[in-house]
Short mmCIF file of N, CA, C and O in Angstrom, two decimals:
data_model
loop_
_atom_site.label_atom_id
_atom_site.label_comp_id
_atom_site.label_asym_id
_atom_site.label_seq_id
_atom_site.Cartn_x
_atom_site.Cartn_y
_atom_site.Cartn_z
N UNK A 6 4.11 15.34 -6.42
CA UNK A 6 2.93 14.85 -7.12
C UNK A 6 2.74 13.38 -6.81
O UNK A 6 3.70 12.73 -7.25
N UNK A 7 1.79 12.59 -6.17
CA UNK A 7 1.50 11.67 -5.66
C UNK A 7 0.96 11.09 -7.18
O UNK A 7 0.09 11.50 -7.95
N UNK A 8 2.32 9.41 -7.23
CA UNK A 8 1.28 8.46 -8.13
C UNK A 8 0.84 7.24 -7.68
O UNK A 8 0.62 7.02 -6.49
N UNK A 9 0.72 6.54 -8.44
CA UNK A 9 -0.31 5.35 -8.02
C UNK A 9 0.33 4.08 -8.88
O UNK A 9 0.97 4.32 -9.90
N UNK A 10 0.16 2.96 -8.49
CA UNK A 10 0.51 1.72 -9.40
C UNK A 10 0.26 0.46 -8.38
O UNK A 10 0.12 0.32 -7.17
N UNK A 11 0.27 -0.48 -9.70
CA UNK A 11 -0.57 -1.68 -8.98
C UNK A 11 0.66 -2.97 -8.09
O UNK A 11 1.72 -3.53 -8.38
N UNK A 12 0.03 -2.95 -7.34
CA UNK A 12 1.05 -4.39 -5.90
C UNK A 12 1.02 -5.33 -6.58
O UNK A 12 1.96 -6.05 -6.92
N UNK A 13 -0.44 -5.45 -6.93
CA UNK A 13 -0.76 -7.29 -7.09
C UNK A 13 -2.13 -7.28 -7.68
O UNK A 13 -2.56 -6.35 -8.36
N UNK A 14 -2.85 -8.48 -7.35
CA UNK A 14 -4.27 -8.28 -7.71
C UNK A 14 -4.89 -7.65 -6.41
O UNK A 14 -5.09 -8.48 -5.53
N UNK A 15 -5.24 -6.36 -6.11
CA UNK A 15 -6.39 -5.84 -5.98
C UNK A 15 -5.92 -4.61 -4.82
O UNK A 15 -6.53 -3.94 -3.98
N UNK A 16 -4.26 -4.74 -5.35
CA UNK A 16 -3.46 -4.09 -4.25
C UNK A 16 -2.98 -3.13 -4.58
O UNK A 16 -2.30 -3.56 -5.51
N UNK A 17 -2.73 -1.86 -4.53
CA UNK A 17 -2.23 -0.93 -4.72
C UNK A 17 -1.46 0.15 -4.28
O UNK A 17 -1.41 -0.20 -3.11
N UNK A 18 -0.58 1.56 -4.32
CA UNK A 18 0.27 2.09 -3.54
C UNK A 18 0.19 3.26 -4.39
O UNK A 18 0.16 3.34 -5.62
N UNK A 19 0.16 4.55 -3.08
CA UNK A 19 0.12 5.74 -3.90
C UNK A 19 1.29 6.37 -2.85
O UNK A 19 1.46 6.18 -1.64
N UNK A 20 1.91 7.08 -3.68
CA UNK A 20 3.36 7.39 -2.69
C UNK A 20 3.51 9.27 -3.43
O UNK A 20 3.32 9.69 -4.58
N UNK A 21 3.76 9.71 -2.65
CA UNK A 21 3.91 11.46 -2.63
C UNK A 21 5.83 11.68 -1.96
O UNK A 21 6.50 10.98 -1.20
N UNK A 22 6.03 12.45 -2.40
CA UNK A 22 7.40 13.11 -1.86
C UNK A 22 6.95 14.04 -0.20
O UNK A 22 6.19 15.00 -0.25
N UNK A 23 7.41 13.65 0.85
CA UNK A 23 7.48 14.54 1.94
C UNK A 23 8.90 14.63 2.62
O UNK A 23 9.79 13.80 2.39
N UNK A 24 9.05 15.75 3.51
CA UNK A 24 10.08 16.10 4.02
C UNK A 24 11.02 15.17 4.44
O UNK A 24 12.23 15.39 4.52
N UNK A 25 10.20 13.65 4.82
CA UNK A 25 11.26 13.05 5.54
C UNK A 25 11.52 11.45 4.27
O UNK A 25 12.18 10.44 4.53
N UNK A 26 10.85 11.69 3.14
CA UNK A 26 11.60 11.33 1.86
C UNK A 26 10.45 10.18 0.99
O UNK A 26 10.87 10.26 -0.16
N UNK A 27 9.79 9.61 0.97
CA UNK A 27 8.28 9.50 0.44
C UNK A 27 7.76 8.50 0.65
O UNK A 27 8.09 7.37 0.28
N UNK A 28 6.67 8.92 1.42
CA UNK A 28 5.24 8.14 1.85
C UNK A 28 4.85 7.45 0.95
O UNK A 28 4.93 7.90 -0.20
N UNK A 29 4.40 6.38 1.15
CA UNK A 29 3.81 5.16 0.61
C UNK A 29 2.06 4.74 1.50
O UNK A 29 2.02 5.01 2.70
N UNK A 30 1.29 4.38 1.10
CA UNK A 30 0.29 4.26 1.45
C UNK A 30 -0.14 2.79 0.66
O UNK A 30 -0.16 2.91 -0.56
N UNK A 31 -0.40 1.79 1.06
CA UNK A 31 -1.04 0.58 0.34
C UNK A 31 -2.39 0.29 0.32
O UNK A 31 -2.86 0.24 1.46
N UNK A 32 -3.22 0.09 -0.60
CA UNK A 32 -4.51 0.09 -0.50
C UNK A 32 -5.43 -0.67 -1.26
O UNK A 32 -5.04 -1.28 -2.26
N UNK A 33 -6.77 -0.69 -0.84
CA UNK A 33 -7.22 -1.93 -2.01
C UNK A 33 -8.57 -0.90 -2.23
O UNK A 33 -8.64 0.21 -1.72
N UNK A 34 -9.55 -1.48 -3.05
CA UNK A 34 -10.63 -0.77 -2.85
C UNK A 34 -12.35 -1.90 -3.26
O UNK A 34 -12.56 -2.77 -4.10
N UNK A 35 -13.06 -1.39 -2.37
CA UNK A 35 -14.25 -2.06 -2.20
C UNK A 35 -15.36 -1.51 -3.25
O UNK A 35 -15.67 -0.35 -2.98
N UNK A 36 -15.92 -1.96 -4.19
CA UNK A 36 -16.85 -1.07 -5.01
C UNK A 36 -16.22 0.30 -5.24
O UNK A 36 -15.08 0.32 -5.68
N UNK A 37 -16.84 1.43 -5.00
CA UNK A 37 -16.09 2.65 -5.15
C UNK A 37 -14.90 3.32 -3.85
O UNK A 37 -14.34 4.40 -4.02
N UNK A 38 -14.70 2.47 -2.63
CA UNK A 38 -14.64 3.34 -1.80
C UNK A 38 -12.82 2.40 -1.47
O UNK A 38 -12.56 1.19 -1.43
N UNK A 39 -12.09 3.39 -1.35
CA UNK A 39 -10.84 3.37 -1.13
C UNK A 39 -10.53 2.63 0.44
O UNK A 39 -10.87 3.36 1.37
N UNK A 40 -10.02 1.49 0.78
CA UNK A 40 -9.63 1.59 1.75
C UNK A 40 -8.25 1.10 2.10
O UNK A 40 -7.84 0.04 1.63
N UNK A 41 -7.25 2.13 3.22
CA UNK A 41 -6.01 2.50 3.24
C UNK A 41 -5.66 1.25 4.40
O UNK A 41 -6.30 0.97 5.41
N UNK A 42 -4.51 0.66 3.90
CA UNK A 42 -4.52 -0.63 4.41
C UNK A 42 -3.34 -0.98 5.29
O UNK A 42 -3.36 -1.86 6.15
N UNK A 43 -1.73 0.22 4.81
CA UNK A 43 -0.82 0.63 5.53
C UNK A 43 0.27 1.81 5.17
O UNK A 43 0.59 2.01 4.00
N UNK A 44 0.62 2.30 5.85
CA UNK A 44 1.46 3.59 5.38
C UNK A 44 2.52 3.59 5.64
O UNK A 44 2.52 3.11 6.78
N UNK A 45 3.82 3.88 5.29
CA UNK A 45 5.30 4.13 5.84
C UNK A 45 5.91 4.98 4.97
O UNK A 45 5.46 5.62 4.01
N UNK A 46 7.06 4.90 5.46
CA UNK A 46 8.00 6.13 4.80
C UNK A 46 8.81 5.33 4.35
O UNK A 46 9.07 4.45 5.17
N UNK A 47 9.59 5.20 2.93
CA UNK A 47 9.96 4.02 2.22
C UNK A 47 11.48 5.01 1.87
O UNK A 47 11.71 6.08 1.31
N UNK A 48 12.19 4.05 2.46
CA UNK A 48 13.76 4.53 2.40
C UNK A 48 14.59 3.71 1.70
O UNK A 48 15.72 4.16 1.56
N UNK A 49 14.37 2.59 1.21
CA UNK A 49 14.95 1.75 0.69
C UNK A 49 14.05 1.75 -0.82
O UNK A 49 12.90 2.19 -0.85
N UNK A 50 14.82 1.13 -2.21
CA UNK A 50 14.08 0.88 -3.49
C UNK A 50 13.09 0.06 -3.65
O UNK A 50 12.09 0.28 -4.33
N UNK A 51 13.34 -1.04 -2.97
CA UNK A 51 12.56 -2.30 -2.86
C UNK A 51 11.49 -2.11 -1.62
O UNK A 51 11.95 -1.82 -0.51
N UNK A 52 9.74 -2.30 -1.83
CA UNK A 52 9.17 -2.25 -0.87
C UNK A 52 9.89 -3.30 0.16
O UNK A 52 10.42 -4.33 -0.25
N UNK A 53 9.85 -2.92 1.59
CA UNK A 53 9.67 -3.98 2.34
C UNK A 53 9.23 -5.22 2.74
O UNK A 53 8.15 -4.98 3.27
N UNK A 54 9.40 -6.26 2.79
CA UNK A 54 8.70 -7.21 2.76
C UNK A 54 7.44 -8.09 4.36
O UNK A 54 6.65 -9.01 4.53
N UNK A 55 7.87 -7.33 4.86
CA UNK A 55 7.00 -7.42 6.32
C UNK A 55 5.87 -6.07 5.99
O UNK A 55 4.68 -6.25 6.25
N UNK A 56 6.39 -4.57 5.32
CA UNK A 56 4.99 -3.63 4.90
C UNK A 56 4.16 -4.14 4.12
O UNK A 56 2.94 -3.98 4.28
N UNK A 57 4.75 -4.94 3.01
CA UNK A 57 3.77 -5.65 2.03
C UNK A 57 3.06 -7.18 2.51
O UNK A 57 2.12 -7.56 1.80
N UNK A 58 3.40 -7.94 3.50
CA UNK A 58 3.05 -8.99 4.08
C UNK A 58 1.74 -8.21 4.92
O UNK A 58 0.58 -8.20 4.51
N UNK A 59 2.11 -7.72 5.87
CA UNK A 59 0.96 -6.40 6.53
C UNK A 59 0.21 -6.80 5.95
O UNK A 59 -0.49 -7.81 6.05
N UNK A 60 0.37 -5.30 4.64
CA UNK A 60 -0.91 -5.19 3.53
C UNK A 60 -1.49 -5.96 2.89
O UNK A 60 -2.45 -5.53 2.26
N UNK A 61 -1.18 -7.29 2.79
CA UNK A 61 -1.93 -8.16 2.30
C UNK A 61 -3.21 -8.78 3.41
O UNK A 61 -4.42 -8.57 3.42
N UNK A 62 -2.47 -9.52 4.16
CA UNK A 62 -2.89 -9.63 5.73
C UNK A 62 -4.57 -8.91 6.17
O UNK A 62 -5.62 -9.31 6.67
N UNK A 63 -3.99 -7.56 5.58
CA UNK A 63 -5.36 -6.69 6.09
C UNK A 63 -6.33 -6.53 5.00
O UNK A 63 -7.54 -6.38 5.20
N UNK A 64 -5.68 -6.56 3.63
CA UNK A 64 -6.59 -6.68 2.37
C UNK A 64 -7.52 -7.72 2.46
O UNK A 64 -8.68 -7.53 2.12
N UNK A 65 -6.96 -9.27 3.06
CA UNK A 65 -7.50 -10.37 2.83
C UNK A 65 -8.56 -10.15 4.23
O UNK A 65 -9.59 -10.81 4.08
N UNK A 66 -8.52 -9.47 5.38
CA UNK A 66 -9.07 -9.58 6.47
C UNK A 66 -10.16 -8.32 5.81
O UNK A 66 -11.29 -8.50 6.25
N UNK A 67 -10.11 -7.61 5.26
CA UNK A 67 -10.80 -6.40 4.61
C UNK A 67 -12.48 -7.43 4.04
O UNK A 67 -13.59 -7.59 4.55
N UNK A 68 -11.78 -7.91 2.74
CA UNK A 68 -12.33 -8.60 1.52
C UNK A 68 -13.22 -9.62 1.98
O UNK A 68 -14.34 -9.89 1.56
N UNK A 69 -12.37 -10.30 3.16
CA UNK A 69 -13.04 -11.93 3.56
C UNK A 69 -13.55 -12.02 4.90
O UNK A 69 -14.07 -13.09 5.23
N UNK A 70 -13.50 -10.84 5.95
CA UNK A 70 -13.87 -10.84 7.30
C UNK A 70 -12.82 -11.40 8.02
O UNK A 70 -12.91 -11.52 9.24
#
């Protein structure tokens, strides 16, 4: 069952259980429309800190051009 919870301000992560142990997806969203900003397979407790550097990276390039 895939949930959801918040990164930061305007950042978010919805993560599901799959075979090879659970997907993470980071994302922000524009008015109504979802957009998916990076994905990995999260093996460790603590997000990564280069996946979440990424996702910011592309949130701010998303938001601001």
């Amino acid at each position: 069952m895939p949930l959801v919870r918040k990164m930061g301000p305007g950042l978010w992560e919805v993560r599901s259980t799959i075979d090879a142990g659970i997907a993470r997806v980071l994302f922000t969203t524009i008015g109504s429309v979802m957009v998916l900003l990076h994905g990995f397979v999260k093996k460790a407790a603590k997000t990564p800190a280069d996946d979440l550097k990424l996702a910011l990276r592309r949130m701010k390039e998303v938001h601001h051009g």
